[in-house]
PDB file of N, CA, C and O in Angstrom:
ATOM      1  N   UNK A   1      -4.972 -30.062  18.311  1.00  0.00           N
ATOM      2  CA  UNK A   1      -3.409 -30.627  18.596  1.00  0.00           C
ATOM      3  C   UNK A   1      -3.286 -31.207  20.386  1.00  0.00           C
ATOM      4  O   UNK A   1      -3.618 -30.744  21.428  1.00  0.00           O
ATOM      5  N   UNK A   2      -3.095 -32.502  20.350  1.00  0.00           N
ATOM      6  CA  UNK A   2      -2.601 -32.986  21.359  1.00  0.00           C
ATOM      7  C   UNK A   2      -1.344 -32.888  22.453  1.00  0.00           C
ATOM      8  O   UNK A   2      -0.618 -33.249  20.986  1.00  0.00           O
ATOM      9  N   UNK A   3      -1.089 -32.385  23.486  1.00  0.00           N
ATOM     10  CA  UNK A   3       0.041 -32.143  23.825  1.00  0.00           C
ATOM     11  C   UNK A   3       0.118 -33.368  24.820  1.00  0.00           C
ATOM     12  O   UNK A   3      -0.459 -32.923  25.774  1.00  0.00           O
ATOM     13  N   UNK A   4       1.178 -34.488  24.893  1.00  0.00           N
ATOM     14  CA  UNK A   4       1.726 -35.262  25.809  1.00  0.00           C
ATOM     15  C   UNK A   4       3.361 -34.818  26.440  1.00  0.00           C
ATOM     16  O   UNK A   4       3.913 -34.421  25.702  1.00  0.00           O
ATOM     17  N   UNK A   5       3.454 -35.323  27.552  1.00  0.00           N
ATOM     18  CA  UNK A   5       4.587 -35.397  28.696  1.00  0.00           C
ATOM     19  C   UNK A   5       4.706 -36.631  28.713  1.00  0.00           C
ATOM     20  O   UNK A   5       3.965 -37.491  29.464  1.00  0.00           O
ATOM     21  N   UNK A   6       6.035 -37.626  28.243  1.00  0.00           N
ATOM     22  CA  UNK A   6       6.024 -38.738  28.641  1.00  0.00           C
ATOM     23  C   UNK A   6       7.520 -38.624  28.573  1.00  0.00           C
ATOM     24  O   UNK A   6       8.598 -37.838  28.712  1.00  0.00           O
ATOM     25  N   UNK A   7       8.494 -39.545  29.537  1.00  0.00           N
ATOM     26  CA  UNK A   7       9.746 -39.644  29.872  1.00  0.00           C
ATOM     27  C   UNK A   7      10.208 -41.008  28.957  1.00  0.00           C
ATOM     28  O   UNK A   7       9.650 -41.722  28.193  1.00  0.00           O
ATOM     29  N   UNK A   8      11.520 -41.060  29.347  1.00  0.00           N
ATOM     30  CA  UNK A   8      12.183 -42.326  28.058  1.00  0.00           C
ATOM     31  C   UNK A   8      11.852 -43.487  28.994  1.00  0.00           C
ATOM     32  O   UNK A   8      11.137 -43.713  29.909  1.00  0.00           O
ATOM     33  N   UNK A   9      11.190 -44.115  27.924  1.00  0.00           N
ATOM     34  CA  UNK A   9      10.544 -44.977  27.917  1.00  0.00           C
ATOM     35  C   UNK A   9       9.071 -45.471  28.041  1.00  0.00           C
ATOM     36  O   UNK A   9       8.672 -47.057  27.651  1.00  0.00           O
ATOM     37  N   UNK A  10       8.521 -44.341  27.882  1.00  0.00           N
ATOM     38  CA  UNK A  10       7.363 -44.298  28.036  1.00  0.00           C
ATOM     39  C   UNK A  10       6.947 -44.364  26.524  1.00  0.00           C
ATOM     40  O   UNK A  10       7.397 -43.994  25.586  1.00  0.00           O
ATOM     41  N   UNK A  11       5.227 -44.431  26.579  1.00  0.00           N
ATOM     42  CA  UNK A  11       4.803 -45.220  24.831  1.00  0.00           C
ATOM     43  C   UNK A  11       3.758 -43.808  25.023  1.00  0.00           C
ATOM     44  O   UNK A  11       2.631 -44.194  25.707  1.00  0.00           O
ATOM     45  N   UNK A  12       3.258 -43.595  23.851  1.00  0.00           N
ATOM     46  CA  UNK A  12       2.312 -43.008  23.159  1.00  0.00           C
ATOM     47  C   UNK A  12       0.935 -44.282  22.340  1.00  0.00           C
ATOM     48  O   UNK A  12       2.108 -44.576  21.674  1.00  0.00           O
ATOM     49  N   UNK A  13       0.085 -44.169  22.444  1.00  0.00           N
ATOM     50  CA  UNK A  13      -0.713 -45.390  21.812  1.00  0.00           C
ATOM     51  C   UNK A  13      -1.250 -44.723  20.351  1.00  0.00           C
ATOM     52  O   UNK A  13      -1.817 -43.818  20.864  1.00  0.00           O
ATOM     53  N   UNK A  14      -1.747 -44.316  19.357  1.00  0.00           N
ATOM     54  CA  UNK A  14      -2.211 -43.989  18.458  1.00  0.00           C
ATOM     55  C   UNK A  14      -2.852 -45.091  17.704  1.00  0.00           C
ATOM     56  O   UNK A  14      -3.021 -46.197  17.102  1.00  0.00           O
ATOM     57  N   UNK A  15      -4.782 -45.235  18.128  1.00  0.00           N
ATOM     58  CA  UNK A  15      -5.431 -46.540  18.098  1.00  0.00           C
ATOM     59  C   UNK A  15      -5.321 -47.930  18.171  1.00  0.00           C
ATOM     60  O   UNK A  15      -4.231 -47.375  18.977  1.00  0.00           O
ATOM     61  N   UNK A  16      -4.833 -48.477  17.737  1.00  0.00           N
ATOM     62  CA  UNK A  16      -5.088 -50.340  18.226  1.00  0.00           C
ATOM     63  C   UNK A  16      -3.562 -50.217  17.370  1.00  0.00           C
ATOM     64  O   UNK A  16      -2.992 -51.666  18.198  1.00  0.00           O
ATOM     65  N   UNK A  17      -3.185 -49.603  16.495  1.00  0.00           N
ATOM     66  CA  UNK A  17      -2.018 -50.373  15.568  1.00  0.00           C
ATOM     67  C   UNK A  17      -0.819 -49.572  15.957  1.00  0.00           C
ATOM     68  O   UNK A  17       0.665 -50.140  15.398  1.00  0.00           O
ATOM     69  N   UNK A  18      -0.798 -48.329  16.871  1.00  0.00           N
ATOM     70  CA  UNK A  18       0.509 -47.707  16.245  1.00  0.00           C
ATOM     71  C   UNK A  18       0.793 -47.409  17.664  1.00  0.00           C
ATOM     72  O   UNK A  18       0.104 -46.466  18.904  1.00  0.00           O
ATOM     73  N   UNK A  19       2.041 -47.081  18.357  1.00  0.00           N
ATOM     74  CA  UNK A  19       2.906 -46.758  18.838  1.00  0.00           C
ATOM     75  C   UNK A  19       4.260 -46.152  19.073  1.00  0.00           C
ATOM     76  O   UNK A  19       4.791 -46.721  17.977  1.00  0.00           O
ATOM     77  N   UNK A  20       3.866 -45.048  19.922  1.00  0.00           N
ATOM     78  CA  UNK A  20       5.485 -43.904  19.690  1.00  0.00           C
ATOM     79  C   UNK A  20       6.207 -44.484  21.002  1.00  0.00           C
ATOM     80  O   UNK A  20       5.465 -44.429  22.453  1.00  0.00           O
ATOM     81  N   UNK A  21       7.704 -45.081  21.444  1.00  0.00           N
ATOM     82  CA  UNK A  21       7.899 -44.382  22.172  1.00  0.00           C
ATOM     83  C   UNK A  21       9.106 -43.761  22.513  1.00  0.00           C
ATOM     84  O   UNK A  21      10.002 -43.713  21.343  1.00  0.00           O
ATOM     85  N   UNK A  22       8.964 -43.033  23.588  1.00  0.00           N
ATOM     86  CA  UNK A  22      10.201 -41.450  23.593  1.00  0.00           C
ATOM     87  C   UNK A  22      11.740 -42.813  23.834  1.00  0.00           C
ATOM     88  O   UNK A  22      11.850 -43.563  24.896  1.00  0.00           O
ATOM     89  N   UNK A  23      12.730 -42.813  22.935  1.00  0.00           N
ATOM     90  CA  UNK A  23      14.048 -43.288  23.327  1.00  0.00           C
ATOM     91  C   UNK A  23      14.906 -42.387  24.492  1.00  0.00           C
ATOM     92  O   UNK A  23      15.688 -43.249  24.989  1.00  0.00           O
ATOM     93  N   UNK A  24      14.803 -41.142  24.120  1.00  0.00           N
ATOM     94  CA  UNK A  24      16.105 -40.447  24.794  1.00  0.00           C
ATOM     95  C   UNK A  24      15.664 -38.772  24.628  1.00  0.00           C
ATOM     96  O   UNK A  24      15.662 -38.802  23.442  1.00  0.00           O
ATOM     97  N   UNK A  25      16.524 -38.233  25.279  1.00  0.00           N
ATOM     98  CA  UNK A  25      16.238 -36.755  25.056  1.00  0.00           C
ATOM     99  C   UNK A  25      17.508 -35.854  25.504  1.00  0.00           C
ATOM    100  O   UNK A  25      18.038 -36.554  26.425  1.00  0.00           O
ATOM    101  N   UNK A  26      17.987 -35.200  24.706  1.00  0.00           N
ATOM    102  CA  UNK A  26      19.150 -34.716  25.189  1.00  0.00           C
ATOM    103  C   UNK A  26      19.648 -33.225  24.422  1.00  0.00           C
ATOM    104  O   UNK A  26      18.951 -32.843  23.528  1.00  0.00           O
ATOM    105  N   UNK A  27      18.783 -32.343  25.675  1.00  0.00           N
ATOM    106  CA  UNK A  27      18.679 -30.871  25.366  1.00  0.00           C
ATOM    107  C   UNK A  27      17.966 -30.537  24.882  1.00  0.00           C
ATOM    108  O   UNK A  27      16.567 -30.806  24.913  1.00  0.00           O
ATOM    109  N   UNK A  28      17.052 -30.293  24.076  1.00  0.00           N
ATOM    110  CA  UNK A  28      16.465 -30.066  22.691  1.00  0.00           C
ATOM    111  C   UNK A  28      15.665 -31.194  21.854  1.00  0.00           C
ATOM    112  O   UNK A  28      14.988 -31.548  21.103  1.00  0.00           O
ATOM    113  N   UNK A  29      16.569 -32.177  21.333  1.00  0.00           N
ATOM    114  CA  UNK A  29      16.583 -33.321  20.598  1.00  0.00           C
ATOM    115  C   UNK A  29      16.159 -34.162  21.474  1.00  0.00           C
ATOM    116  O   UNK A  29      16.541 -34.699  22.698  1.00  0.00           O
ATOM    117  N   UNK A  30      15.023 -34.386  20.864  1.00  0.00           N
ATOM    118  CA  UNK A  30      14.199 -36.244  21.158  1.00  0.00           C
ATOM    119  C   UNK A  30      14.242 -37.521  20.366  1.00  0.00           C
ATOM    120  O   UNK A  30      13.379 -37.180  19.118  1.00  0.00           O
ATOM    121  N   UNK A  31      14.228 -38.299  20.936  1.00  0.00           N
ATOM    122  CA  UNK A  31      14.556 -39.157  19.361  1.00  0.00           C
ATOM    123  C   UNK A  31      13.293 -40.679  19.902  1.00  0.00           C
ATOM    124  O   UNK A  31      13.016 -40.481  21.610  1.00  0.00           O
ATOM    125  N   UNK A  32      12.387 -41.047  19.296  1.00  0.00           N
ATOM    126  CA  UNK A  32      11.266 -41.543  19.329  1.00  0.00           C
ATOM    127  C   UNK A  32      11.406 -42.759  18.370  1.00  0.00           C
ATOM    128  O   UNK A  32      11.842 -42.862  17.445  1.00  0.00           O
ATOM    129  N   UNK A  33      10.502 -43.712  18.550  1.00  0.00           N
ATOM    130  CA  UNK A  33      10.921 -44.872  17.711  1.00  0.00           C
ATOM    131  C   UNK A  33       8.737 -44.953  17.623  1.00  0.00           C
ATOM    132  O   UNK A  33       8.079 -45.080  18.444  1.00  0.00           O
ATOM    133  N   UNK A  34       9.129 -44.916  16.403  1.00  0.00           N
ATOM    134  CA  UNK A  34       7.651 -45.625  15.921  1.00  0.00           C
ATOM    135  C   UNK A  34       7.102 -46.948  15.371  1.00  0.00           C
ATOM    136  O   UNK A  34       7.545 -47.247  14.581  1.00  0.00           O
ATOM    137  N   UNK A  35       6.527 -47.805  16.023  1.00  0.00           N
ATOM    138  CA  UNK A  35       5.555 -49.226  15.085  1.00  0.00           C
ATOM    139  C   UNK A  35       4.480 -49.036  14.945  1.00  0.00           C
ATOM    140  O   UNK A  35       3.964 -48.946  15.362  1.00  0.00           O
ATOM    141  N   UNK A  36       4.403 -49.258  13.861  1.00  0.00           N
ATOM    142  CA  UNK A  36       2.746 -49.704  13.149  1.00  0.00           C
ATOM    143  C   UNK A  36       3.089 -50.571  12.336  1.00  0.00           C
ATOM    144  O   UNK A  36       4.454 -51.736  11.595  1.00  0.00           O
ATOM    145  N   UNK A  37       1.610 -50.789  11.741  1.00  0.00           N
ATOM    146  CA  UNK A  37       2.319 -52.274  10.782  1.00  0.00           C
ATOM    147  C   UNK A  37       2.457 -51.164   9.084  1.00  0.00           C
ATOM    148  O   UNK A  37       2.567 -50.362   9.216  1.00  0.00           O
ATOM    149  N   UNK A  38       3.051 -52.505   8.725  1.00  0.00           N
ATOM    150  CA  UNK A  38       3.952 -52.578   7.578  1.00  0.00           C
ATOM    151  C   UNK A  38       3.060 -51.401   6.260  1.00  0.00           C
ATOM    152  O   UNK A  38       4.092 -51.154   5.447  1.00  0.00           O
ATOM    153  N   UNK A  39       1.961 -51.790   6.302  1.00  0.00           N
ATOM    154  CA  UNK A  39       1.143 -51.153   5.558  1.00  0.00           C
ATOM    155  C   UNK A  39       0.880 -49.508   5.476  1.00  0.00           C
ATOM    156  O   UNK A  39       0.411 -48.857   4.376  1.00  0.00           O
ATOM    157  N   UNK A  40       1.011 -49.441   7.121  1.00  0.00           N
ATOM    158  CA  UNK A  40       1.199 -47.731   7.367  1.00  0.00           C
ATOM    159  C   UNK A  40       2.694 -47.128   7.456  1.00  0.00           C
ATOM    160  O   UNK A  40       3.333 -47.597   7.345  1.00  0.00           O
ATOM    161  N   UNK A  41       2.168 -45.815   6.358  1.00  0.00           N
ATOM    162  CA  UNK A  41       4.033 -45.334   5.831  1.00  0.00           C
ATOM    163  C   UNK A  41       4.000 -44.472   7.057  1.00  0.00           C
ATOM    164  O   UNK A  41       3.091 -43.702   7.724  1.00  0.00           O
ATOM    165  N   UNK A  42       5.256 -44.244   7.338  1.00  0.00           N
ATOM    166  CA  UNK A  42       5.425 -43.788   8.578  1.00  0.00           C
ATOM    167  C   UNK A  42       6.476 -42.242   7.826  1.00  0.00           C
ATOM    168  O   UNK A  42       7.858 -43.360   7.180  1.00  0.00           O
ATOM    169  N   UNK A  43       6.838 -41.043   8.128  1.00  0.00           N
ATOM    170  CA  UNK A  43       7.304 -40.378   7.243  1.00  0.00           C
ATOM    171  C   UNK A  43       7.915 -39.040   8.331  1.00  0.00           C
ATOM    172  O   UNK A  43       6.819 -38.725   8.747  1.00  0.00           O
ATOM    173  N   UNK A  44       9.232 -38.578   8.074  1.00  0.00           N
ATOM    174  CA  UNK A  44       9.537 -37.527   8.662  1.00  0.00           C
ATOM    175  C   UNK A  44       8.322 -36.652   8.060  1.00  0.00           C
ATOM    176  O   UNK A  44       8.064 -36.727   6.854  1.00  0.00           O
ATOM    177  N   UNK A  45       8.035 -35.635   8.321  1.00  0.00           N
ATOM    178  CA  UNK A  45       7.082 -34.216   7.976  1.00  0.00           C
ATOM    179  C   UNK A  45       8.173 -33.941   6.155  1.00  0.00           C
ATOM    180  O   UNK A  45       6.981 -34.271   4.900  1.00  0.00           O
ATOM    181  N   UNK A  46       8.859 -32.662   6.413  1.00  0.00           N
ATOM    182  CA  UNK A  46       9.681 -32.938   4.975  1.00  0.00           C
ATOM    183  C   UNK A  46      10.105 -33.833   3.840  1.00  0.00           C
ATOM    184  O   UNK A  46       9.712 -33.653   2.773  1.00  0.00           O
ATOM    185  N   UNK A  47      10.010 -35.390   4.292  1.00  0.00           N
ATOM    186  CA  UNK A  47       9.855 -36.097   3.508  1.00  0.00           C
ATOM    187  C   UNK A  47       8.118 -35.834   2.839  1.00  0.00           C
ATOM    188  O   UNK A  47       8.205 -36.728   1.606  1.00  0.00           O
ATOM    189  N   UNK A  48       7.447 -36.145   3.733  1.00  0.00           N
ATOM    190  CA  UNK A  48       6.065 -36.787   3.400  1.00  0.00           C
ATOM    191  C   UNK A  48       5.297 -35.513   2.624  1.00  0.00           C
ATOM    192  O   UNK A  48       5.278 -35.779   1.945  1.00  0.00           O
ATOM    193  N   UNK A  49       6.468 -34.421   2.628  1.00  0.00           N
ATOM    194  CA  UNK A  49       5.973 -32.805   1.646  1.00  0.00           C
ATOM    195  C   UNK A  49       6.299 -33.475   0.218  1.00  0.00           C
ATOM    196  O   UNK A  49       5.734 -32.821  -0.940  1.00  0.00           O
ATOM    197  N   UNK A  50       7.498 -33.766  -0.013  1.00  0.00           N
ATOM    198  CA  UNK A  50       8.585 -34.369  -0.962  1.00  0.00           C
ATOM    199  C   UNK A  50       7.708 -35.157  -1.553  1.00  0.00           C
ATOM    200  O   UNK A  50       7.116 -35.222  -3.042  1.00  0.00           O
ATOM    201  N   UNK A  51       7.358 -35.733  -0.909  1.00  0.00           N
ATOM    202  CA  UNK A  51       6.390 -37.429  -1.373  1.00  0.00           C
ATOM    203  C   UNK A  51       5.298 -36.790  -2.054  1.00  0.00           C
ATOM    204  O   UNK A  51       4.739 -36.593  -3.239  1.00  0.00           O
ATOM    205  N   UNK A  52       4.310 -35.688  -1.295  1.00  0.00           N
ATOM    206  CA  UNK A  52       3.213 -35.362  -2.040  1.00  0.00           C
ATOM    207  C   UNK A  52       3.084 -34.415  -3.108  1.00  0.00           C
ATOM    208  O   UNK A  52       2.209 -33.868  -4.217  1.00  0.00           O
ATOM    209  N   UNK A  53       4.345 -33.797  -2.643  1.00  0.00           N
ATOM    210  CA  UNK A  53       4.093 -32.623  -4.080  1.00  0.00           C
ATOM    211  C   UNK A  53       4.682 -33.753  -5.056  1.00  0.00           C
ATOM    212  O   UNK A  53       4.636 -33.371  -6.918  1.00  0.00           O
ATOM    213  N   UNK A  54       5.921 -34.504  -5.233  1.00  0.00           N
ATOM    214  CA  UNK A  54       6.353 -35.088  -6.270  1.00  0.00           C
ATOM    215  C   UNK A  54       4.612 -36.118  -6.972  1.00  0.00           C
ATOM    216  O   UNK A  54       4.362 -36.286  -8.249  1.00  0.00           O
ATOM    217  N   UNK A  55       3.636 -37.244  -6.256  1.00  0.00           N
ATOM    218  CA  UNK A  55       2.409 -37.368  -6.616  1.00  0.00           C
ATOM    219  C   UNK A  55       1.668 -36.015  -7.236  1.00  0.00           C
ATOM    220  O   UNK A  55       1.001 -36.588  -8.551  1.00  0.00           O
ATOM    221  N   UNK A  56       1.381 -34.784  -6.986  1.00  0.00           N
ATOM    222  CA  UNK A  56       0.823 -33.418  -7.640  1.00  0.00           C
ATOM    223  C   UNK A  56       1.638 -33.673  -8.616  1.00  0.00           C
ATOM    224  O   UNK A  56       0.706 -33.163  -9.707  1.00  0.00           O
ATOM    225  N   UNK A  57       2.407 -33.289  -8.830  1.00  0.00           N
ATOM    226  CA  UNK A  57       3.570 -33.436 -10.404  1.00  0.00           C
ATOM    227  C   UNK A  57       2.926 -34.338 -11.150  1.00  0.00           C
ATOM    228  O   UNK A  57       2.602 -33.869 -12.310  1.00  0.00           O
ATOM    229  N   UNK A  58       3.011 -35.849 -11.297  1.00  0.00           N
ATOM    230  CA  UNK A  58       2.654 -36.805 -11.470  1.00  0.00           C
ATOM    231  C   UNK A  58       1.503 -36.423 -11.745  1.00  0.00           C
ATOM    232  O   UNK A  58       0.695 -36.985 -13.058  1.00  0.00           O
ATOM    233  N   UNK A  59       0.248 -36.204 -11.012  1.00  0.00           N
ATOM    234  CA  UNK A  59      -1.383 -36.137 -11.639  1.00  0.00           C
ATOM    235  C   UNK A  59      -1.543 -34.752 -12.611  1.00  0.00           C
ATOM    236  O   UNK A  59      -1.827 -35.339 -13.297  1.00  0.00           O
ATOM    237  N   UNK A  60      -0.714 -33.653 -12.203  1.00  0.00           N
ATOM    238  CA  UNK A  60      -0.796 -32.648 -13.378  1.00  0.00           C
ATOM    239  C   UNK A  60      -0.089 -32.612 -14.679  1.00  0.00           C
ATOM    240  O   UNK A  60      -1.103 -33.147 -15.538  1.00  0.00           O
ATOM    241  N   UNK A  61       1.215 -34.065 -14.459  1.00  0.00           N
ATOM    242  CA  UNK A  61       1.498 -34.336 -16.069  1.00  0.00           C
ATOM    243  C   UNK A  61       0.445 -34.725 -16.721  1.00  0.00           C
ATOM    244  O   UNK A  61       0.219 -34.889 -17.767  1.00  0.00           O
ATOM    245  N   UNK A  62       0.158 -36.293 -15.625  1.00  0.00           N
ATOM    246  CA  UNK A  62      -1.093 -36.870 -16.382  1.00  0.00           C
ATOM    247  C   UNK A  62      -2.522 -36.518 -16.982  1.00  0.00           C
ATOM    248  O   UNK A  62      -2.619 -36.897 -17.857  1.00  0.00           O
ATOM    249  N   UNK A  63      -2.299 -35.330 -16.312  1.00  0.00           N
ATOM    250  CA  UNK A  63      -4.267 -34.536 -16.638  1.00  0.00           C
ATOM    251  C   UNK A  63      -3.566 -33.718 -17.952  1.00  0.00           C
ATOM    252  O   UNK A  63      -4.589 -33.844 -18.772  1.00  0.00           O
ATOM    253  N   UNK A  64      -2.262 -33.371 -18.225  1.00  0.00           N
ATOM    254  CA  UNK A  64      -1.699 -32.754 -19.264  1.00  0.00           C
ATOM    255  C   UNK A  64      -1.922 -33.638 -20.311  1.00  0.00           C
ATOM    256  O   UNK A  64      -1.980 -32.738 -21.851  1.00  0.00           O
ATOM    257  N   UNK A  65      -1.310 -34.683 -20.313  1.00  0.00           N
ATOM    258  CA  UNK A  65      -1.307 -35.384 -21.539  1.00  0.00           C
ATOM    259  C   UNK A  65      -2.147 -36.331 -21.919  1.00  0.00           C
ATOM    260  O   UNK A  65      -2.687 -35.940 -23.160  1.00  0.00           O
ATOM    261  N   UNK A  66      -3.991 -35.968 -21.013  1.00  0.00           N
ATOM    262  CA  UNK A  66      -4.805 -36.555 -21.809  1.00  0.00           C
ATOM    263  C   UNK A  66      -5.633 -35.729 -22.870  1.00  0.00           C
ATOM    264  O   UNK A  66      -5.323 -35.008 -23.170  1.00  0.00           O
TER     265      UNK A  66
END
């Protein structure tokens, strides 16, 4: 894991196409914006996990039908 310190307004670059900007810091809450190409999905981890569970359920259902 790479740990970085950034101030409000500063950027983090991921590869050539993705940037993360720190928008605000209030107490223990950090707001940031992610800029990425349209073909790159960006989700909060709990949403990503839910999507992955649904995909796994669909795959299991498809295998049990065959």
